[in-house]
């Protein structure tokens, strides 16, 4: 149908797919809805959004052009997602990147790596990774990296050079 925007039906279909036997239980579930129109077909998207929230699925909405921004904002708010408005392609790209970052699985928070360098060895410098905080004591040198949060798929490589003291 020309001019038909069935947001509720699209949300139902997405919910049904995510909760079907093909849906994975070991991942965070989300729907990303991009709309440039106004809903004009049943079912009511707000009612469907409540059932999506009950299924522990978040809706991220993106309004583009003449979209019903109030509805899109309500859908995101109901499910714990986020609402975005895009005015051009570059904004749309940035929004999808932000959503991607939001959906990455957090596997560790406030990660701190500590390496103790005993007497007789000297820290020369990093060959890969961020510089550590250095603390020296009578027992040697402590290297400390405060890495913050770590998400699935993120790689952190800490490689450094040491020099042995020839005494």
Coordinates of N, CA, C and O in Angstrom, one line a residue:
X1 N 0.8 -1.2 0.0 CA 0.0 0.0 0.0 C 0.9 1.2 0.0 O 1.7 1.4 0.8
X2 N 0.6 2.1 -0.9 CA 1.4 3.4 -1.0 C 1.0 4.2 0.2 O -0.2 4.4 0.5
X3 N 2.0 4.8 0.9 CA 1.8 5.7 2.0 C 1.5 5.0 3.3 O 1.2 5.6 4.3
X4 N 1.5 3.6 3.3 CA 1.2 2.9 4.5 C 2.4 2.7 5.4 O 3.5 2.4 4.9
X5 N 2.3 3.1 6.6 CA 3.4 2.9 7.6 C 2.8 2.1 8.8 O 2.1 2.6 9.6
X6 N 3.2 0.8 8.8 CA 2.7 -0.1 9.8 C 3.8 -0.4 10.8 O 4.4 -1.5 10.9
X7 N 4.1 0.6 11.7 CA 5.2 0.4 12.7 C 4.8 -0.7 13.6 O 5.7 -1.5 14.0
X8 N 3.6 -0.8 14.1 CA 3.2 -1.8 15.1 C 3.5 -3.2 14.5 O 4.0 -4.1 15.2
X9 N 3.1 -3.4 13.3 CA 3.2 -4.7 12.6 C 4.7 -5.0 12.5 O 5.1 -6.2 12.7
X10 N 5.5 -4.1 12.1 CA 7.0 -4.3 12.0 C 7.6 -4.7 13.3 O 8.4 -5.6 13.4
X11 N 7.1 -4.0 14.4 CA 7.6 -4.3 15.7 C 7.2 -5.7 16.2 O 8.0 -6.5 16.8
X12 N 6.0 -6.1 15.9 CA 5.5 -7.4 16.2 C 6.3 -8.5 15.5 O 6.8 -9.5 16.1
X13 N 6.6 -8.3 14.2 CA 7.4 -9.3 13.5 C 8.8 -9.4 14.0 O 9.3 -10.5 14.2
X14 N 9.4 -8.2 14.4 CA 10.8 -8.3 15.0 C 10.7 -9.0 16.3 O 11.6 -9.8 16.6
X15 N 9.8 -8.7 17.2 CA 9.6 -9.3 18.5 C 9.5 -10.8 18.3 O 10.1 -11.6 19.0
X16 N 8.6 -11.2 17.4 CA 8.4 -12.6 17.2 C 9.6 -13.4 16.7 O 9.9 -14.5 17.1
X17 N 10.4 -12.7 15.9 CA 11.7 -13.3 15.4 C 12.7 -13.5 16.6 O 13.3 -14.5 16.7
X18 N 12.8 -12.4 17.4 CA 13.8 -12.4 18.4 C 13.4 -13.4 19.6 O 14.3 -13.9 20.3
X19 N 12.1 -13.7 19.7 CA 11.7 -14.6 20.8 C 11.4 -16.0 20.2 O 11.0 -16.9 21.0
X20 N 11.6 -16.2 19.0 CA 11.4 -17.6 18.4 C 12.5 -18.5 18.8 O 13.5 -18.1 19.4
X21 N 12.4 -19.7 18.3 CA 13.4 -20.7 18.6 C 14.8 -20.4 18.0 O 15.8 -20.8 18.4
X22 N 14.7 -19.5 16.9 CA 16.0 -19.1 16.3 C 16.7 -18.0 17.1 O 17.8 -17.7 16.9
X23 N 15.9 -17.3 18.0 CA 16.5 -16.3 18.8 C 17.5 -16.8 19.8 O 17.2 -17.9 20.4
X24 N 18.5 -16.1 20.0 CA 19.6 -16.6 21.0 C 19.2 -16.0 22.4 O 18.9 -14.9 22.5
X25 N 19.4 -16.9 23.4 CA 19.2 -16.4 24.8 C 20.4 -15.9 25.4 O 20.3 -15.3 26.5
X26 N 21.6 -16.0 24.8 CA 22.8 -15.6 25.4 C 23.3 -14.2 25.0 O 24.4 -13.8 25.3
X27 N 22.4 -13.5 24.3 CA 22.8 -12.1 23.9 C 21.7 -11.1 24.3 O 20.6 -11.5 24.5
X28 N 22.1 -9.9 24.3 CA 21.2 -8.8 24.5 C 20.3 -8.6 23.3 O 20.9 -8.6 22.2
X29 N 19.1 -8.5 23.4 CA 18.2 -8.4 22.3 C 17.7 -6.9 22.1 O 17.4 -6.3 23.1
X30 N 17.7 -6.5 20.9 CA 17.3 -5.1 20.6 C 16.7 -5.0 19.2 O 17.0 -5.8 18.3
X31 N 15.8 -4.1 19.0 CA 15.2 -3.8 17.7 C 15.7 -2.3 17.4 O 15.6 -1.4 18.2
X32 N 16.1 -2.1 16.1 CA 16.4 -0.8 15.6 C 15.4 -0.5 14.6 O 15.3 -1.1 13.6
X33 N 14.6 0.6 14.9 CA 13.5 1.0 14.0 C 13.9 2.3 13.4 O 14.1 3.3 14.1
X34 N 14.0 2.4 12.1 CA 14.2 3.6 11.3 C 12.9 3.9 10.6 O 12.3 3.1 9.9
X35 N 12.3 5.1 10.9 CA 11.1 5.5 10.2 C 11.1 6.9 9.7 O 11.7 7.8 10.3
X36 N 10.5 7.1 8.5 CA 10.4 8.4 8.0 C 8.9 8.8 7.8 O 8.6 9.6 7.0
X37 N 8.0 8.1 8.5 CA 6.6 8.3 8.3 C 5.8 8.3 9.7 O 6.4 8.3 10.7
X38 N 4.5 8.3 9.5 CA 3.6 8.3 10.7 C 2.8 7.0 10.6 O 2.3 6.6 9.6
X39 N 2.7 6.3 11.7 CA 2.0 5.1 11.8 C 0.6 5.3 11.4 O -0.1 6.2 11.9
X40 N 0.1 4.5 10.5 CA -1.3 4.6 10.1 C -2.0 3.2 9.8 O -2.9 3.1 9.1
X41 N -1.5 2.2 10.5 CA -2.0 0.9 10.4 C -2.0 0.2 11.8 O -1.2 0.6 12.7
X42 N -2.9 -0.7 12.0 CA -2.9 -1.5 13.3 C -1.8 -2.6 13.2 O -1.4 -2.9 12.1
X43 N -1.3 -3.0 14.3 CA -1.7 -2.7 15.7 C -1.0 -1.4 16.2 O -0.1 -0.9 15.6
X44 N -1.5 -1.0 17.3 CA -1.0 0.2 18.0 C 0.5 -0.1 18.4 O 0.7 -1.0 19.2
X45 N 1.5 0.7 17.9 CA 2.9 0.5 18.3 C 3.1 0.6 19.8 O 4.0 -0.1 20.3
X46 N 2.4 1.4 20.5 CA 2.7 1.6 21.9 C 2.3 0.3 22.7 O 3.0 -0.1 23.6
X47 N 1.2 -0.3 22.2 CA 0.8 -1.6 22.8 C 1.8 -2.7 22.6 O 2.2 -3.5 23.4
X48 N 2.3 -2.7 21.3 CA 3.3 -3.7 21.0 C 4.6 -3.5 21.7 O 5.3 -4.4 22.2
X49 N 5.0 -2.2 21.9 CA 6.2 -1.8 22.6 C 6.2 -2.4 24.1 O 7.2 -2.8 24.6
X50 N 5.0 -2.4 24.7 CA 4.9 -2.9 26.1 C 5.2 -4.4 26.1 O 5.9 -4.9 26.9
X51 N 4.7 -5.1 25.1 CA 5.0 -6.6 25.0 C 6.5 -6.8 24.7 O 7.0 -7.8 25.1
X52 N 7.1 -5.9 24.0 CA 8.5 -6.0 23.7 C 9.3 -5.8 25.0 O 10.3 -6.5 25.2
X53 N 8.9 -4.8 25.7 CA 9.6 -4.6 27.0 C 9.4 -5.8 27.9 O 10.4 -6.2 28.6
X54 N 8.2 -6.4 27.9 CA 8.0 -7.6 28.7 C 8.9 -8.8 28.3 O 9.2 -9.7 29.1
X55 N 9.3 -8.8 27.0 CA 10.2 -9.8 26.5 C 11.7 -9.5 26.7 O 12.6 -10.1 26.2
X56 N 11.9 -8.4 27.5 CA 13.3 -7.9 27.8 C 14.1 -7.6 26.5 O 15.2 -7.9 26.3
X57 N 13.4 -6.9 25.6 CA 14.0 -6.4 24.4 C 13.9 -4.9 24.3 O 12.8 -4.3 24.7
X58 N 15.0 -4.2 24.0 CA 14.9 -2.8 23.9 C 14.7 -2.3 22.4 O 15.1 -3.0 21.5
X59 N 14.0 -1.2 22.3 CA 13.8 -0.6 20.9 C 14.7 0.7 20.8 O 14.5 1.6 21.7
X60 N 15.5 0.7 19.8 CA 16.2 2.0 19.5 C 15.5 2.5 18.3 O 15.4 1.8 17.3
X61 N 15.1 3.8 18.4 CA 14.3 4.4 17.3 C 15.1 5.5 16.6 O 15.8 6.2 17.3
X62 N 15.0 5.6 15.3 CA 15.6 6.7 14.6 C 14.6 7.3 13.7 O 14.0 6.7 12.8
X63 N 14.3 8.6 13.9 CA 13.4 9.3 13.1 C 14.1 10.1 12.0 O 15.2 10.7 12.2
X64 N 13.6 10.0 10.8 CA 14.2 10.6 9.6 C 13.1 11.3 8.8 O 12.1 10.7 8.6
X65 N 13.3 12.5 8.4 CA 12.3 13.2 7.6 C 11.1 13.5 8.4 O 11.1 14.1 9.4
X66 N 9.9 13.1 7.9 CA 8.6 13.4 8.4 C 8.1 12.4 9.5 O 6.9 12.3 9.6
X67 N 9.0 11.7 10.1 CA 8.6 10.7 11.1 C 7.9 11.3 12.3 O 8.0 12.5 12.6
X68 N 7.0 10.5 12.9 CA 6.3 10.9 14.2 C 7.3 10.8 15.3 O 7.5 9.7 15.9
X69 N 8.0 11.9 15.6 CA 9.1 11.8 16.6 C 8.6 11.5 18.0 O 9.3 10.9 18.8
X70 N 7.4 12.0 18.3 CA 6.8 11.7 19.6 C 6.6 10.2 19.8 O 7.0 9.7 20.9
X71 N 6.0 9.6 18.8 CA 5.8 8.1 18.9 C 7.1 7.4 19.0 O 7.3 6.5 19.9
X72 N 8.1 7.7 18.2 CA 9.4 7.1 18.2 C 10.1 7.2 19.6 O 10.7 6.3 20.1
X73 N 10.0 8.4 20.1 CA 10.6 8.7 21.5 C 9.9 7.8 22.5 O 10.5 7.2 23.4
X74 N 8.5 7.7 22.5 CA 7.8 6.9 23.4 C 8.1 5.5 23.3 O 8.3 4.8 24.4
X75 N 8.3 4.9 22.1 CA 8.7 3.5 22.0 C 10.0 3.2 22.6 O 10.1 2.2 23.3
X76 N 11.0 4.1 22.4 CA 12.3 3.9 23.0 C 12.2 4.0 24.5 O 12.8 3.1 25.2
X77 N 11.5 5.0 25.0 CA 11.4 5.2 26.4 C 10.8 4.0 27.1 O 11.2 3.6 28.2
X78 N 9.7 3.5 26.5 CA 9.0 2.4 27.1 C 9.9 1.2 27.3 O 9.7 0.4 28.3
X79 N 10.8 0.9 26.4 CA 11.6 -0.3 26.4 C 13.0 -0.2 26.9 O 13.7 -1.1 27.0
X80 N 13.4 1.0 27.4 CA 14.7 1.3 27.8 C 15.7 1.5 26.7 O 16.9 1.4 27.0
X81 N 15.2 1.7 25.5 CA 16.1 2.0 24.4 C 16.4 3.5 24.3 O 16.4 4.2 25.3
X82 N 16.8 3.9 23.1 CA 17.1 5.3 22.9 C 16.4 5.8 21.6 O 16.3 5.1 20.7
X83 N 16.1 7.1 21.6 CA 15.5 7.7 20.4 C 16.6 8.7 19.8 O 17.3 9.4 20.6
X84 N 16.7 8.6 18.5 CA 17.6 9.5 17.8 C 16.8 10.1 16.7 O 15.9 9.6 16.1
X85 N 17.3 11.3 16.3 CA 16.8 12.0 15.1 C 17.9 12.3 14.1 O 18.9 12.8 14.5
X86 N 17.7 11.8 12.9 CA 18.8 12.0 11.9 C 18.3 13.0 10.8 O 17.1 12.9 10.4
X87 N 19.1 13.9 10.5 CA 18.7 14.9 9.4 C 19.4 14.7 8.1 O 19.1 15.3 7.1
X88 N 20.5 13.8 8.1 CA 21.2 13.5 6.9 C 21.9 12.2 7.1 O 21.9 11.6 8.1
X89 N 22.5 11.7 6.0 CA 23.2 10.4 6.0 C 24.4 10.3 7.0 O 24.6 9.3 7.6
X90 N 25.1 11.4 7.1 CA 26.3 11.3 8.0 C 25.8 11.2 9.5 O 26.4 10.5 10.3
X91 N 24.7 11.9 9.8 CA 24.1 11.8 11.2 C 23.6 10.4 11.4 O 23.8 9.8 12.5
X92 N 23.0 9.8 10.4 CA 22.5 8.4 10.4 C 23.6 7.4 10.7 O 23.5 6.5 11.6
X93 N 24.7 7.6 10.0 CA 25.9 6.7 10.2 C 26.3 6.8 11.7 O 26.6 5.8 12.3
X94 N 26.5 8.0 12.2 CA 26.9 8.2 13.6 C 25.9 7.6 14.6 O 26.4 7.0 15.6
X95 N 24.6 7.7 14.3 CA 23.6 7.1 15.2 C 23.8 5.6 15.2 O 23.8 5.0 16.3
X96 N 23.9 5.0 14.0 CA 24.1 3.5 14.0 C 25.4 3.1 14.7 O 25.4 2.0 15.4
X97 N 26.4 3.9 14.6 CA 27.7 3.6 15.4 C 27.4 3.7 16.9 O 27.9 2.8 17.7
X98 N 26.7 4.7 17.3 CA 26.3 4.8 18.7 C 25.5 3.7 19.3 O 25.7 3.1 20.4
X99 N 24.5 3.2 18.5 CA 23.7 2.1 18.8 C 24.6 0.8 18.9 O 24.4 0.0 19.9
X100 N 25.5 0.6 18.0 CA 26.4 -0.5 18.0 C 27.2 -0.5 19.3 O 27.3 -1.6 20.0
X101 N 27.7 0.6 19.7 CA 28.5 0.7 20.9 C 27.7 0.4 22.1 O 28.1 -0.3 23.0
X102 N 26.4 0.9 22.1 CA 25.5 0.6 23.3 C 25.2 -0.9 23.4 O 25.1 -1.4 24.6
X103 N 25.2 -1.6 22.3 CA 24.7 -3.0 22.4 C 25.9 -4.0 22.6 O 25.6 -5.2 22.8
X104 N 27.1 -3.5 22.6 CA 28.2 -4.4 22.9 C 28.1 -4.9 24.3 O 27.8 -4.2 25.2
X105 N 28.4 -6.2 24.5 CA 28.3 -6.8 25.8 C 29.4 -6.4 26.7 O 30.6 -6.6 26.3
X106 N 29.1 -5.9 27.8 CA 30.1 -5.5 28.8 C 30.5 -6.8 29.5 O 29.6 -7.5 30.1
X107 N 31.8 -7.1 29.5 CA 32.2 -8.3 30.2 C 33.0 -8.0 31.5 O 33.2 -8.9 32.3
X108 N 33.6 -6.8 31.6 CA 34.3 -6.5 32.8 C 34.3 -5.0 33.0 O 34.3 -4.2 32.0
X109 N 34.2 -4.5 34.2 CA 34.2 -3.1 34.5 C 35.4 -2.7 35.3 O 35.9 -3.5 36.1
X110 N 35.8 -1.5 35.1 CA 37.0 -0.9 35.8 C 38.2 -1.9 35.9 O 38.7 -2.1 37.0
X111 N 38.6 -2.4 34.8 CA 39.7 -3.3 34.7 C 41.0 -2.6 35.0 O 41.3 -1.6 34.4
X112 N 41.8 -3.2 35.9 CA 43.1 -2.7 36.2 C 44.1 -3.9 36.1 O 43.8 -5.0 36.6
X113 N 45.1 -3.7 35.3 CA 46.2 -4.7 35.2 C 47.4 -4.2 35.9 O 47.8 -3.0 35.7
X114 N 48.0 -5.0 36.7 CA 49.2 -4.6 37.4 C 50.3 -5.7 37.1 O 50.1 -6.9 37.2
X115 N 51.5 -5.2 36.9 CA 52.6 -6.0 36.6 C 53.8 -5.5 37.5 O 54.1 -4.4 37.6
X116 N 54.4 -6.5 38.2 CA 55.5 -6.1 39.1 C 56.8 -6.5 38.4 O 57.0 -7.6 38.0
X117 N 57.7 -5.5 38.4 CA 59.0 -5.7 37.8 C 60.0 -5.7 38.9 O 60.2 -4.8 39.6
X118 N 60.7 -6.9 39.1 CA 61.6 -7.0 40.2 C 62.9 -6.2 40.0 O 63.2 -5.8 38.9
X119 N 63.6 -6.0 41.1 CA 64.9 -5.4 41.0 C 65.8 -6.2 40.0 O 65.7 -7.4 39.8
X120 N 66.6 -5.4 39.3 CA 67.5 -6.0 38.3 C 66.9 -5.8 36.9 O 67.6 -6.1 35.9
X121 N 65.7 -5.5 36.8 CA 65.0 -5.2 35.5 C 64.5 -3.7 35.5 O 64.0 -3.3 36.5
X122 N 64.6 -3.1 34.4 CA 64.1 -1.7 34.2 C 63.1 -1.6 33.1 O 63.3 -2.2 32.0
X123 N 62.0 -1.0 33.4 CA 61.0 -0.7 32.4 C 61.6 0.3 31.4 O 62.0 1.4 31.8
X124 N 61.6 -0.1 30.1 CA 62.1 0.8 29.1 C 61.0 1.6 28.4 O 61.1 2.8 28.2
X125 N 59.9 0.9 28.1 CA 58.8 1.6 27.5 C 57.8 0.7 26.8 O 58.1 -0.5 26.7
X126 N 56.7 1.2 26.4 CA 55.7 0.4 25.7 C 56.0 0.2 24.2 O 56.4 1.2 23.6
X127 N 55.8 -1.0 23.7 CA 55.9 -1.2 22.3 C 54.5 -1.3 21.7 O 54.3 -1.1 20.5
X128 N 53.5 -1.5 22.6 CA 52.1 -1.6 22.1 C 51.2 -1.4 23.3 O 51.4 -2.0 24.4
X129 N 50.2 -0.5 23.2 CA 49.2 -0.3 24.3 C 49.5 1.0 24.9 O 50.5 1.7 24.7
X130 N 48.6 1.4 25.9 CA 48.7 2.7 26.6 C 49.9 2.6 27.6 O 50.2 1.5 28.1
X131 N 50.4 3.8 27.9 CA 51.5 3.9 28.9 C 50.9 3.6 30.3 O 49.8 4.0 30.6
X132 N 51.7 2.9 31.1 CA 51.2 2.6 32.4 C 51.5 3.7 33.4 O 52.4 4.6 33.1
X133 N 50.9 3.6 34.6 CA 51.4 4.4 35.7 C 52.5 3.7 36.4 O 52.4 2.4 36.5
X134 N 53.5 4.4 36.7 CA 54.7 3.7 37.4 C 54.8 4.1 38.8 O 54.6 5.2 39.2
X135 N 55.1 3.1 39.6 CA 55.3 3.3 41.1 C 56.5 2.5 41.5 O 56.6 1.3 41.1
X136 N 57.4 3.1 42.1 CA 58.6 2.4 42.6 C 58.6 2.2 44.1 O 58.1 3.0 44.8
X137 N 59.2 1.1 44.5 CA 59.3 0.8 45.9 C 60.7 0.1 46.1 O 61.4 -0.1 45.2
X138 N 61.0 -0.3 47.4 CA 62.2 -0.9 47.6 C 62.3 -2.3 47.0 O 63.4 -2.8 46.8
X139 N 61.1 -2.8 46.6 CA 61.1 -4.2 46.0 C 61.1 -4.2 44.5 O 61.2 -5.2 43.8
X140 N 61.0 -3.0 43.9 CA 61.0 -3.0 42.4 C 60.0 -1.9 41.9 O 59.7 -1.0 42.6
X141 N 59.6 -2.1 40.7 CA 58.7 -1.2 40.0 C 57.3 -1.9 39.7 O 57.3 -3.0 39.3
X142 N 56.3 -1.1 40.0 CA 54.9 -1.6 39.6 C 54.4 -0.8 38.4 O 54.5 0.4 38.4
X143 N 54.0 -1.6 37.4 CA 53.3 -1.0 36.2 C 51.8 -1.2 36.4 O 51.4 -2.3 36.7
X144 N 51.1 -0.2 36.2 CA 49.6 -0.2 36.5 C 48.9 0.4 35.3 O 49.1 1.6 35.0
X145 N 48.0 -0.4 34.7 CA 47.1 0.1 33.6 C 45.7 0.2 34.1 O 45.2 -0.9 34.5
X146 N 45.0 1.3 34.1 CA 43.6 1.4 34.4 C 42.9 1.4 33.0 O 42.9 2.5 32.3
X147 N 42.3 0.3 32.7 CA 41.7 0.1 31.3 C 40.2 0.5 31.2 O 39.7 0.5 30.1
X148 N 39.6 0.6 32.3 CA 38.1 0.9 32.3 C 37.3 -0.3 31.9 O 37.6 -1.4 32.3
X149 N 36.2 -0.1 31.2 CA 35.3 -1.2 30.9 C 35.8 -1.9 29.6 O 36.4 -1.4 28.7
X150 N 35.5 -3.2 29.6 CA 35.9 -4.1 28.5 C 34.6 -4.7 27.9 O 33.8 -5.3 28.7
X151 N 34.5 -4.7 26.6 CA 33.3 -5.3 26.0 C 33.7 -6.5 25.1 O 34.9 -6.6 24.7
X152 N 32.7 -7.3 24.8 CA 33.0 -8.5 24.0 C 33.7 -8.1 22.7 O 33.3 -7.1 22.0
X153 N 34.7 -8.8 22.3 CA 35.4 -8.6 21.1 C 36.5 -7.5 21.1 O 37.3 -7.4 20.2
X154 N 36.5 -6.8 22.2 CA 37.6 -5.8 22.4 C 38.9 -6.5 22.7 O 38.9 -7.4 23.5
X155 N 39.9 -6.1 22.0 CA 41.3 -6.6 22.3 C 42.1 -5.6 22.9 O 42.2 -4.4 22.5
X156 N 42.8 -6.0 24.0 CA 43.7 -5.1 24.7 C 45.1 -5.8 24.7 O 45.2 -6.9 25.3
X157 N 46.0 -5.2 24.1 CA 47.4 -5.8 24.1 C 48.3 -4.8 24.8 O 48.4 -3.6 24.5
X158 N 49.0 -5.3 25.8 CA 50.0 -4.6 26.5 C 51.3 -5.2 26.3 O 51.6 -6.3 26.8
X159 N 52.2 -4.6 25.6 CA 53.5 -5.1 25.3 C 54.5 -4.0 25.7 O 54.4 -2.9 25.2
X160 N 55.5 -4.5 26.4 CA 56.5 -3.5 26.9 C 57.9 -4.1 26.9 O 58.0 -5.3 26.8
X161 N 58.9 -3.3 26.9 CA 60.3 -3.7 26.9 C 60.9 -3.5 28.3 O 60.6 -2.5 28.9
X162 N 61.7 -4.5 28.6 CA 62.5 -4.4 29.9 C 63.9 -4.5 29.5 O 64.3 -5.1 28.5
X163 N 64.7 -4.0 30.4 CA 66.2 -4.1 30.2 C 66.7 -4.6 31.5 O 66.4 -4.2 32.6
X164 N 67.6 -5.6 31.4 CA 68.3 -6.2 32.5 C 69.5 -5.4 32.9 O 70.3 -5.0 32.1
X165 N 69.6 -5.1 34.2 CA 70.8 -4.4 34.7 C 71.9 -5.4 34.9 O 71.8 -6.4 35.6
X166 N 73.1 -5.1 34.2 CA 74.2 -6.1 34.3 C 75.2 -5.6 35.4 O 76.2 -5.0 35.1
X167 N 74.8 -5.9 36.6 CA 75.7 -5.5 37.7 C 76.2 -6.7 38.5 O 75.7 -7.8 38.4

